[in-house]
XYZ file of C-alpha atoms in Angstrom:
216
model
C 93.157 110.082 91.646
C 90.476 112.810 91.699
C 87.455 112.888 94.025
C 85.088 111.463 91.399
C 87.418 108.534 90.771
C 87.648 107.761 94.490
C 83.872 107.904 94.908
C 83.470 105.548 91.952
C 85.970 103.060 93.364
C 84.475 103.115 96.872
C 80.990 102.675 95.437
C 82.075 99.527 93.593
C 83.928 98.324 96.685
C 80.657 98.510 98.627
C 78.762 96.928 95.733
C 81.281 94.087 95.656
C 80.917 93.563 99.407
C 77.126 93.509 99.027
C 77.352 90.788 96.377
C 79.796 88.875 98.578
C 77.385 89.018 101.520
C 74.469 87.925 99.342
C 76.535 85.147 97.760
C 77.651 83.831 101.155
C 74.015 83.845 102.267
C 72.779 81.997 99.178
C 75.457 79.313 99.479
C 74.472 78.896 103.123
C 70.747 78.760 102.262
C 71.436 75.865 99.900
C 71.832 73.776 103.071
C 74.812 72.087 101.433
C 77.386 73.940 103.516
C 78.770 77.446 103.719
C 81.838 78.990 102.026
C 85.156 78.233 103.797
C 85.694 81.862 104.860
C 82.296 81.774 106.620
C 82.456 78.266 108.048
C 83.618 79.209 111.557
C 81.152 82.115 112.038
C 78.284 79.963 110.746
C 79.031 77.103 113.143
C 79.494 79.397 116.148
C 76.316 81.408 115.439
C 74.328 78.233 116.159
C 75.680 78.202 119.718
C 75.639 81.874 120.744
C 72.977 84.623 120.542
C 74.909 86.531 117.884
C 74.079 86.831 114.176
C 75.989 85.249 111.328
C 77.000 88.705 110.134
C 78.205 89.859 113.543
C 80.446 86.815 113.841
C 81.672 87.479 110.297
C 82.766 90.916 111.514
C 84.484 89.373 114.535
C 86.516 86.835 112.565
C 87.363 89.511 109.990
C 88.855 91.617 112.770
C 90.868 88.597 113.946
C 92.238 88.202 110.412
C 93.063 91.916 110.368
C 94.930 91.678 113.697
C 96.848 88.663 112.390
C 97.766 90.692 109.316
C 99.158 93.459 111.545
C 101.250 90.949 113.512
C 102.605 89.316 110.363
C 103.472 92.529 108.516
C 104.685 94.534 111.494
C 106.255 97.772 110.299
C 105.250 96.917 106.721
C 101.575 97.276 107.602
C 100.423 100.373 105.699
C 98.241 103.112 107.178
C 95.493 102.658 104.594
C 95.157 99.016 105.688
C 93.521 100.172 108.910
C 90.479 100.833 106.734
C 90.105 97.066 106.367
C 88.136 97.216 109.617
C 85.408 99.024 107.661
C 85.442 96.227 105.099
C 84.826 93.744 107.964
C 81.950 95.871 109.199
C 80.206 96.267 105.853
C 80.685 92.622 104.855
C 79.133 91.481 108.124
C 76.204 93.850 107.665
C 75.685 92.630 104.101
C 75.806 88.986 105.228
C 72.943 89.664 107.647
C 71.050 91.586 104.954
C 71.679 88.703 102.558
C 70.286 86.226 105.084
C 67.146 88.362 105.370
C 66.782 88.725 101.593
C 67.266 84.996 101.047
C 65.001 83.991 103.955
C 62.254 82.697 101.581
C 64.774 80.370 99.901
C 64.096 76.820 101.118
C 65.015 74.289 98.400
C 63.214 71.035 99.172
C 65.028 68.806 96.692
C 68.712 68.172 96.140
C 68.587 69.582 92.604
C 67.165 72.815 94.006
C 69.855 72.905 96.673
C 72.543 72.528 94.022
C 70.959 75.326 91.964
C 70.949 77.673 94.963
C 74.530 76.666 95.772
C 75.753 77.398 92.240
C 73.808 80.672 92.164
C 75.440 81.664 95.449
C 78.887 80.791 94.091
C 78.239 82.952 91.017
C 77.097 85.927 93.118
C 79.975 85.504 95.585
C 82.492 85.363 92.732
C 80.987 88.515 91.222
C 81.388 90.266 94.556
C 85.009 89.181 94.853
C 85.771 90.325 91.307
C 84.138 93.747 91.758
C 85.832 94.265 95.127
C 89.261 93.436 93.710
C 88.639 95.509 90.561
C 87.794 98.540 92.740
C 91.413 98.299 93.947
C 90.804 100.241 97.156
C 91.055 98.006 100.230
C 91.423 94.253 100.588
C 89.070 92.100 102.595
C 91.089 91.062 105.716
C 90.499 87.420 104.787
C 92.414 88.026 101.560
C 94.791 90.467 103.254
C 96.057 87.948 105.780
C 96.575 85.358 103.020
C 98.559 87.916 101.022
C 100.612 88.754 104.115
C 101.394 85.072 104.807
C 102.259 84.447 101.148
C 104.621 87.445 101.077
C 106.281 86.498 104.347
C 106.698 82.830 103.419
C 107.581 83.448 99.781
C 104.827 81.100 98.614
C 102.313 81.726 95.835
C 99.055 83.353 96.920
C 96.902 80.578 95.421
C 98.671 77.867 97.408
C 98.427 79.788 100.681
C 94.760 80.534 99.957
C 93.972 76.842 99.501
C 95.779 75.890 102.735
C 94.144 78.777 104.587
C 90.621 77.846 103.465
C 91.220 74.189 104.296
C 92.419 75.177 107.775
C 89.270 77.242 108.342
C 87.034 74.337 107.320
C 88.924 71.874 109.532
C 88.693 74.295 112.460
C 84.954 74.710 111.854
C 84.507 70.919 111.881
C 86.411 70.620 115.174
C 84.365 73.434 116.766
C 81.189 71.804 115.480
C 82.045 68.454 117.068
C 82.977 70.136 120.353
C 79.761 72.196 120.505
C 77.205 69.847 118.950
C 78.762 66.391 118.649
C 78.280 66.406 114.877
C 79.123 68.474 111.797
C 77.119 71.659 111.277
C 77.388 73.907 108.215
C 80.190 72.011 106.474
C 79.120 69.768 103.606
C 79.903 69.113 99.965
C 78.825 72.655 99.108
C 81.728 73.976 101.178
C 84.200 72.058 99.042
C 82.404 72.975 95.816
C 82.426 76.678 96.652
C 86.104 76.505 97.629
C 87.026 74.963 94.270
C 84.528 76.738 92.011
C 84.431 80.389 93.072
C 87.993 81.130 91.947
C 87.291 79.822 88.449
C 84.108 81.885 88.194
C 86.100 84.979 89.208
C 88.405 84.289 86.235
C 85.375 84.083 83.926
C 84.097 87.428 85.208
C 87.563 88.873 84.751
C 87.573 87.900 81.082
C 84.007 89.119 80.493
C 84.460 92.479 82.187
C 87.966 92.760 80.765
C 86.490 92.640 77.270
C 84.169 95.453 78.331
C 87.140 97.473 79.677
C 85.498 97.717 83.094
C 88.737 97.973 85.065
C 90.104 100.540 82.627
C 86.941 102.605 83.137
C 87.372 102.346 86.923
C 90.950 103.589 86.602
C 89.932 106.687 84.639
């Protein structure tokens, strides 16, 4: 791949991460829950003087370390760059929270609209990041590593992984606050809906030959 092609791919990787950060923020600002991948950082950020984005970086690094342990010698050198993905995603989550600060839906219908908008933006970010085909987000990387090691389909491992994150967030929430914080019906909706929206984007952009253009 020539220099121009690499620049193009890394640009869309960053763009995808920006949309992911904004989408996570919008889902969270719906006040109907936060996406599964962000559930633990969102709960913990209510108890410590650290931002949502900074905790997103921290848990991303934990996923990355788990990926190293699982893959061992099969961990590739370029996968060390996943740390940068953690960093940028966390930064974009905090930027997204600032951008979406004026969003305060007062009625349930408005909350649902913000939730669905966040799911659409998050799915767009995931699609663009994957289409860039440069570096995986450690959250996806560790799922891929577990799936490869266990010989189980990625989708099944992803569902179990997300469910485990949500359950852990609920436990942490009860321990810290005595009730559930940040995990509601929107968490389940985003877990079930985002993947389908990614498929829709894949078909739309596929018809526009977006991925083929990226590969040129």
